Short mmCIF file of C-alpha atoms and ligand atoms in Angstrom, two decimals:
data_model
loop_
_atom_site.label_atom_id
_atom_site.label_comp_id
_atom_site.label_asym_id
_atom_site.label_seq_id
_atom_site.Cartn_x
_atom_site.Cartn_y
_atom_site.Cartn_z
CA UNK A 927 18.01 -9.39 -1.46
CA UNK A 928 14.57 -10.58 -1.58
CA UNK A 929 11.90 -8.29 -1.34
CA UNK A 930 8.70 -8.23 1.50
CA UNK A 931 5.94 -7.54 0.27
CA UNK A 932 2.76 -5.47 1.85
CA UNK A 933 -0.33 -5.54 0.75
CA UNK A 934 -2.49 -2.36 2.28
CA UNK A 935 -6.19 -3.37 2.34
CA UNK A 936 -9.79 -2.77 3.80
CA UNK A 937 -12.57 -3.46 1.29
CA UNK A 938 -13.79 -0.26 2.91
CA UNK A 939 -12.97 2.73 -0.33
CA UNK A 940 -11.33 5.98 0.80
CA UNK A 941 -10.08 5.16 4.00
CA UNK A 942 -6.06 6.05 3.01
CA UNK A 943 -5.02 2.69 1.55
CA UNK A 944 -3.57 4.66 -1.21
CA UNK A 945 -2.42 7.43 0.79
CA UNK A 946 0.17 4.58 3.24
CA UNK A 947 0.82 3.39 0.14
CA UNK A 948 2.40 6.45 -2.01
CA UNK A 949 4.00 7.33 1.63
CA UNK A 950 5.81 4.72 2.92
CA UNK A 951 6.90 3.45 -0.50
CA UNK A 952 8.43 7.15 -0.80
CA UNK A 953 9.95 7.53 2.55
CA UNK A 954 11.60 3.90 2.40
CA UNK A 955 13.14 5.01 -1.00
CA UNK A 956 14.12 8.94 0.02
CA UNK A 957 14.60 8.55 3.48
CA UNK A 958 15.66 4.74 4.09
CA UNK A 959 17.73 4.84 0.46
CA UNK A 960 15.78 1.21 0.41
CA UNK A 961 15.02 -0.31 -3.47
CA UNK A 962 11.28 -0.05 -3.22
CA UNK A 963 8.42 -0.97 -5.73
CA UNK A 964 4.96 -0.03 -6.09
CA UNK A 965 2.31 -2.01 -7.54
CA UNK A 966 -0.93 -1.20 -8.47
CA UNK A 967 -3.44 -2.80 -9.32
CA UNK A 968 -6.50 -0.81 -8.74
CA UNK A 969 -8.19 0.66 -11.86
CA UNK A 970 -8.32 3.67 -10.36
CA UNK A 971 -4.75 4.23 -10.60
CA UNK A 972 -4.97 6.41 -7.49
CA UNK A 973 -1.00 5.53 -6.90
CA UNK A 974 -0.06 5.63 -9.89
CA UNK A 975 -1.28 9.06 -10.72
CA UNK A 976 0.61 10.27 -7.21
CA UNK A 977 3.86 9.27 -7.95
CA UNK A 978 3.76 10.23 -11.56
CA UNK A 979 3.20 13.91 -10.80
CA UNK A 980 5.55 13.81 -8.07
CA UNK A 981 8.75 13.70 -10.45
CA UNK A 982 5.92 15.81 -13.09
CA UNK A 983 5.86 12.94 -15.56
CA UNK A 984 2.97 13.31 -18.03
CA UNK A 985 2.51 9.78 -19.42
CA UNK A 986 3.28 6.10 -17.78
CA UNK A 987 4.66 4.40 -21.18
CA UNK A 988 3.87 0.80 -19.88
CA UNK A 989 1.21 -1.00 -17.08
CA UNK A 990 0.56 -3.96 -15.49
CA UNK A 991 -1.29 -4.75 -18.38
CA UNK A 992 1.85 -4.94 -20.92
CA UNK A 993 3.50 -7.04 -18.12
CA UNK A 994 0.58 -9.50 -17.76
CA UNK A 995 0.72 -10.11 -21.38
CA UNK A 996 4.18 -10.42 -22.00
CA UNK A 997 4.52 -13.03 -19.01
CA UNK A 998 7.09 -10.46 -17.87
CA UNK A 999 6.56 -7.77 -15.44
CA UNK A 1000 10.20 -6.39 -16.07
CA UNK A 1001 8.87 -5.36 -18.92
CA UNK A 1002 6.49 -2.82 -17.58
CA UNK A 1003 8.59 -1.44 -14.21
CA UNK A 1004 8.06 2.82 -14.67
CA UNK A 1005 11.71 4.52 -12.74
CA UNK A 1006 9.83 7.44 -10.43
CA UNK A 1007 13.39 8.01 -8.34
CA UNK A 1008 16.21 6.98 -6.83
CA UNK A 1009 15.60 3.79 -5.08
CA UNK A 1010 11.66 3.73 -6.16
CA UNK A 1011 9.85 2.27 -9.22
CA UNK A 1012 6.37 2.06 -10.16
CA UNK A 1013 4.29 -0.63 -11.86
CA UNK A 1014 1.53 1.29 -13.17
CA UNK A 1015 -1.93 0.54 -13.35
CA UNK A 1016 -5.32 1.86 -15.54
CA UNK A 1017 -8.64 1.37 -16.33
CA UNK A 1018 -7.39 -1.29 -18.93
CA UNK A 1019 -6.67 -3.33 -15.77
CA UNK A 1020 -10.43 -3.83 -14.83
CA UNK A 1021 -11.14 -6.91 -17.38
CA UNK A 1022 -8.63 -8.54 -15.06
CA UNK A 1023 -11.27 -11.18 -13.27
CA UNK A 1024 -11.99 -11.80 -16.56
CA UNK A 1025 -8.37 -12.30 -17.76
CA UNK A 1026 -8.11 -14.91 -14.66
CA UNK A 1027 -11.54 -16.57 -15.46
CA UNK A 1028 -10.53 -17.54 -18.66
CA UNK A 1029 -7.15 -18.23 -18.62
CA UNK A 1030 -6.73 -20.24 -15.68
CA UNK A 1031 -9.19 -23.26 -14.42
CA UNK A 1032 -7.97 -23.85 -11.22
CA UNK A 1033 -8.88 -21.58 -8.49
CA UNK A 1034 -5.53 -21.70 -6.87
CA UNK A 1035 -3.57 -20.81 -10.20
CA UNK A 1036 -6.06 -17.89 -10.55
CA UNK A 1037 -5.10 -16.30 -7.29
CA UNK A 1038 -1.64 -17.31 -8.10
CA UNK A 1039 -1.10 -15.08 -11.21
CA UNK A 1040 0.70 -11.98 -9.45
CA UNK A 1041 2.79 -14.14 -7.31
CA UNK A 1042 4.19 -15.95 -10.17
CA UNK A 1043 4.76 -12.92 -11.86
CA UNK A 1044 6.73 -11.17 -9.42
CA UNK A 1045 8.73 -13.79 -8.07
CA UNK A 1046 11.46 -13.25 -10.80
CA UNK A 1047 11.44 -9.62 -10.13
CA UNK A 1048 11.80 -9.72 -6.11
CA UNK A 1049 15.59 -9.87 -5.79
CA UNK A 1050 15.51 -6.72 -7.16
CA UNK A 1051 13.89 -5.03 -4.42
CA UNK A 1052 13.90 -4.49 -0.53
CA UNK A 1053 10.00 -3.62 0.02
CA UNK A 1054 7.04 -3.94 -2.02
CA UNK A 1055 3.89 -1.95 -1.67
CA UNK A 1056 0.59 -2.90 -3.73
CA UNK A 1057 -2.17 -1.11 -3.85
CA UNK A 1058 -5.61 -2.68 -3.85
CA UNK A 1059 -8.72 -1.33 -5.07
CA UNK A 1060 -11.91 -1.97 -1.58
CA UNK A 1061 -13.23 -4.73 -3.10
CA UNK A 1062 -13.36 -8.61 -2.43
CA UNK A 1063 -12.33 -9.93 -5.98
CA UNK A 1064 -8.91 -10.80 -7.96
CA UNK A 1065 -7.13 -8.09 -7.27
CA UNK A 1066 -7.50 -8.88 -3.24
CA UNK A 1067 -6.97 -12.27 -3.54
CA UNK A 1068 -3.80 -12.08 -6.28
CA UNK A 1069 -2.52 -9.08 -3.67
CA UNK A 1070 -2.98 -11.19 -0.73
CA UNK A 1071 -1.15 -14.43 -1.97
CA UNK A 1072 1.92 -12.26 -3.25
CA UNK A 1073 2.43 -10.75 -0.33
CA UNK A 1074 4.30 -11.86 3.30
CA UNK A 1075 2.34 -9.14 5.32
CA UNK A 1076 -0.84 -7.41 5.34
CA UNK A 1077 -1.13 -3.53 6.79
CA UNK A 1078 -4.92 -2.73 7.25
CA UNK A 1079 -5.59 1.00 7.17
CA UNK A 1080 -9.39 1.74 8.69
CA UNK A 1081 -10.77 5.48 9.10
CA UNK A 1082 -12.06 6.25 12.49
CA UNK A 1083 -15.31 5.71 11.38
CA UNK A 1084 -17.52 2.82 12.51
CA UNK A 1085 -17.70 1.12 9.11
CA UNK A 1086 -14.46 0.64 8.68
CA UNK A 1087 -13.56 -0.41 11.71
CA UNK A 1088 -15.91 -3.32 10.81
CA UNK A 1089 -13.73 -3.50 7.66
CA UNK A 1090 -11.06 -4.55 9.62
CA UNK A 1091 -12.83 -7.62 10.97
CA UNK A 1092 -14.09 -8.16 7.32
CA UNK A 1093 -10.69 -8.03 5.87
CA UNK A 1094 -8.86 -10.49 8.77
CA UNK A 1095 -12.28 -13.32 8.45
CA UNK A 1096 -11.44 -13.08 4.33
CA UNK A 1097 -7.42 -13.34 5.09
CA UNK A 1098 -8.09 -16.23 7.34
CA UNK A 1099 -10.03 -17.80 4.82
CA UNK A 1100 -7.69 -17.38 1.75
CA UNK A 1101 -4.93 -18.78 4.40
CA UNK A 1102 -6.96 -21.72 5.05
CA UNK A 1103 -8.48 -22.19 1.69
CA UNK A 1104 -5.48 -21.90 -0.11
CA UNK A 1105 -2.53 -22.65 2.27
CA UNK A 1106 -0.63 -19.36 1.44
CA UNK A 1107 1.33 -17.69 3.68
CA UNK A 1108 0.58 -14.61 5.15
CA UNK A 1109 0.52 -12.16 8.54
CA UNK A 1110 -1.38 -8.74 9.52
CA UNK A 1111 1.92 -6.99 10.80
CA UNK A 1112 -0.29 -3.46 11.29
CA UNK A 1113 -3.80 -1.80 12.03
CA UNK A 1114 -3.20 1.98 10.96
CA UNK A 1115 -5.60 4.57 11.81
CA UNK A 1116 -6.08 6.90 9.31
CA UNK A 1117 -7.65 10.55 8.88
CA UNK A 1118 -7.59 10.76 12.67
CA UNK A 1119 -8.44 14.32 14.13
CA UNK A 1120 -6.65 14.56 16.96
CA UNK A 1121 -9.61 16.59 18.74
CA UNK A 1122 -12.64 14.26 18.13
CA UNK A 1123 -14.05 12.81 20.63
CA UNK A 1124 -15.61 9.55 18.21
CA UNK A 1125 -12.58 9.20 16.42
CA UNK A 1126 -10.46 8.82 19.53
CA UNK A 1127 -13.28 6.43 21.17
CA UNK A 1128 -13.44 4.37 17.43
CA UNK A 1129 -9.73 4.43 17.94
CA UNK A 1130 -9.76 2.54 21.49
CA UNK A 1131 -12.51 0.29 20.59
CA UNK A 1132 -9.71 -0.83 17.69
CA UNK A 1133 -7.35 -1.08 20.36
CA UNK A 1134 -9.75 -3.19 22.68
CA UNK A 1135 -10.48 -5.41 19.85
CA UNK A 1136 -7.00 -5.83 18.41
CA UNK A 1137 -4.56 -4.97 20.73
CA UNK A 1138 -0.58 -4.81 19.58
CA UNK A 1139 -1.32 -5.30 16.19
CA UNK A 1140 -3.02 -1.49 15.98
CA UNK A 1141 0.19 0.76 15.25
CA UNK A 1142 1.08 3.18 17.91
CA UNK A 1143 2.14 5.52 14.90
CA UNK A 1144 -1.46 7.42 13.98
CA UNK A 1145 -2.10 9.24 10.48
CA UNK A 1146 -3.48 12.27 11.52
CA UNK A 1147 -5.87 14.23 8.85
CA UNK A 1148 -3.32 16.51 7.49
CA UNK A 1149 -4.21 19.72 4.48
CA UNK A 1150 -0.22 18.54 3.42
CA UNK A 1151 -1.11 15.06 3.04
CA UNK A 1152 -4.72 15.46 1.07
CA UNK A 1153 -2.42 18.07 -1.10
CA UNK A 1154 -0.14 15.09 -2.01
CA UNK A 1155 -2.69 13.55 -3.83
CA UNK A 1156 -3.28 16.21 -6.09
CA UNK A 1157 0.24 17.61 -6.74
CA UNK A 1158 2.07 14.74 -5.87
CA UNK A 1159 4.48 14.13 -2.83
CA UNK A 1160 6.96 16.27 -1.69
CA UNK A 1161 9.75 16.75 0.97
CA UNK A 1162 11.26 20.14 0.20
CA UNK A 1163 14.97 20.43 1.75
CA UNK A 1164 16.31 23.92 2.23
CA UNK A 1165 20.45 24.97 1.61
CA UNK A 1166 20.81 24.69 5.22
CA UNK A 1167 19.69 20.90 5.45
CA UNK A 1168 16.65 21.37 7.20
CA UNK A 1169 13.66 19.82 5.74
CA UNK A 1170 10.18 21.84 4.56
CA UNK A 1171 8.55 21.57 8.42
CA UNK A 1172 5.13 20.88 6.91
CA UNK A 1173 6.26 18.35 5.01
CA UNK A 1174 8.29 16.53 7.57
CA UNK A 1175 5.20 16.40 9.58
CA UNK A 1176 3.35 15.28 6.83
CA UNK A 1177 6.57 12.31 6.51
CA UNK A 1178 7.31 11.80 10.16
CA UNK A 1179 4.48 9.01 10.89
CA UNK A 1180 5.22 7.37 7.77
CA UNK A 1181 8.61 7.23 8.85
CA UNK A 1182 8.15 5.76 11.80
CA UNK A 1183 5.98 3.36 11.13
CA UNK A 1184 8.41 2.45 9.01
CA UNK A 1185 10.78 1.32 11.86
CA UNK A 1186 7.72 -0.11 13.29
CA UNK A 1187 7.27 -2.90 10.40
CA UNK A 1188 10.88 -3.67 10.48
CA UNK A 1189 10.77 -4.32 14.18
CA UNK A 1190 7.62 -6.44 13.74
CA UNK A 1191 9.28 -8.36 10.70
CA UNK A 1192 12.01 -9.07 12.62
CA UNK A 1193 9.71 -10.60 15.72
CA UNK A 1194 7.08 -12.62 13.25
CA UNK A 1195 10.52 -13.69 11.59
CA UNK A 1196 11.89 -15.77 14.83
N1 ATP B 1276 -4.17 11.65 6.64
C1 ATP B 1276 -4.83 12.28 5.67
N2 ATP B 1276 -5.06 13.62 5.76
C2 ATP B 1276 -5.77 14.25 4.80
N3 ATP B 1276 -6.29 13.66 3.72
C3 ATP B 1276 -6.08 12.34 3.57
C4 ATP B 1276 -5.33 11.58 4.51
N4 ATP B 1276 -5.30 10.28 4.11
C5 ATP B 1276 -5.99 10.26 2.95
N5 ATP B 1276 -6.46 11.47 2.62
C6 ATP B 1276 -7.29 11.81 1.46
O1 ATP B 1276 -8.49 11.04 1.55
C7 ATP B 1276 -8.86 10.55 0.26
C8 ATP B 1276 -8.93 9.02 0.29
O2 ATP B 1276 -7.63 8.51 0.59
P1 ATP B 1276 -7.03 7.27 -0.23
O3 ATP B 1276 -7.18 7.51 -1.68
O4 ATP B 1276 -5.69 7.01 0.30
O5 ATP B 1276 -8.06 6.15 0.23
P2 ATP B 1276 -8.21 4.66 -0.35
O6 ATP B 1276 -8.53 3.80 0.80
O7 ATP B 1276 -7.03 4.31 -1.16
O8 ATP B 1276 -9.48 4.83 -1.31
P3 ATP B 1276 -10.02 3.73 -2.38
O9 ATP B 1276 -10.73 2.70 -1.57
O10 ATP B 1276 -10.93 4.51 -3.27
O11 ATP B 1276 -8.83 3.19 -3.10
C9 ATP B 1276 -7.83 11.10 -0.71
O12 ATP B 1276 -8.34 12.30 -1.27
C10 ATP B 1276 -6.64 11.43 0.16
O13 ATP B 1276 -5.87 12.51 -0.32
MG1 MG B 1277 -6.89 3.65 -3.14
#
């Protein structure tokens, strides 16, 4: 087993990055039974605030930050579940540029620090998710050369739809610049109302512009799924086997478009 690892970006902020994230990381480990990791390494710690109060744990003993420094990021893997771990991230993380800057002269080895890191850790997982804080700057290059694929998430919303082209000119770059290797296996459209006129015509123009590679799987704006964030995620199953129905909807998407990268793996694979 060797993990693939995703990367979901758009130096756009608050257009759901964190939200795919948290969700398919927890429906490949509770629904797919697959070993799944999370890394983050925004400052905010968006993610890894979400999936600590989803089992109610009060305090992350370890971050990136202990694994960075120990050379070791075994050392600082957080257990959230069966089948789903956590390396966690906080505002300690931010004097990472700096971290890179002055430990590392050449440019390639200072985009090269997360890769190296993980490498002896990947056999232990299926999928990795990191999570990215919107900005051009370590974090997105380190994410973007440890990672196989790229999912960009984009709000209906025009800006972000120019984030997409943003992010794909930078990923070409980085490709070129630093001969890693690397694909954009998904578009996902976030935060969609279903009834709005400009998010369904943003939503074509992303399909004009970028075809296939938009998902046909949609994250609708869901109350269940901005509730997540606050008290964590959740997929209540009653006696009788059936799950909680507003949290399967909530899942479903996720779920699918979980199928959806494994289908496009397997194509960009051949
Ligand atoms: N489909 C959705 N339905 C309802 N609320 C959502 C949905 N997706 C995301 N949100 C909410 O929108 C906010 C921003 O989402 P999220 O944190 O995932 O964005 P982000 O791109 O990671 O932001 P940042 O750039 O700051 O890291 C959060 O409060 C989240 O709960
Ligand atoms: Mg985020």
């Amino acid at each position: 087993m060797t993990a693939t690892t995703y990367t979901v970006g758009n130096f756009k902020g608050g257009v759901g990055k964190t939200k795919i994230v948290t969700m398919l990381a927890f429906d490949n480990a509770v629904i797919n039974k697959k070993k799944t990791l999370v890394i983050d390494i925004d400052p905010q710690a968006n993610a890894s605030q979400i999936l600590a109060r989803t089992v109610n744990m009060e305090r992350i003993e370890k971050t990136i930050v202990n694994g960075i420094n120990e050379n070791d990021l075994s050392v600082c893997i957080t257990p959230i579940m069966e089948n789903l771990d956590l390396i966690a991230c906080d505002t300690s993380f931010r004097s990472f540029s700096n971290y890179v800057i002055t430990n590392y002269e050449d440019e390639k080895d200072q985009i090269m620090v997360l890769e190296k890191l993980l490498a002896p850790i990947k056999d232990r997982y299926d999928a990795i998710f990191i999570d990215v804080p919107p900005t051009i700057s370590a974090y997105s290059d380190n994410a973007m050369a440890a990672s196989d694929y790229s999912i960009i998430a984009f709000q209906t919303q025009e800006e972000s739809l120019d984030g997409i082209g943003k992010y794909i000119g930078y990923q070409k770059f980085m490709i070129n610049k630093y001969n890693i290797d690397l694909e954009v296996i998904s578009i996902i459209a976030c935060m969609l109302e279903p009834d709005d006129d400009l998010d369904k015509n943003v939503l074509s123009d992303a399909i004009n512009l970028y075809g296939a590679a938009v998902s046909q799987n949609i994250v609708n704006f869901q109350k269940r799924l901005k509730r997540y964030s606050r008290e964590g995620i959740s997929l209540k199953k009653y006696k009788n086997g059936n799950y909680d129905q507003w949290d399967y909807r909530a899942h479903e998407t996720f779920i699918k478009i979980l199928a959806e990268l494994e289908n496009r793996r397997k194509v960009f694979e051949e």
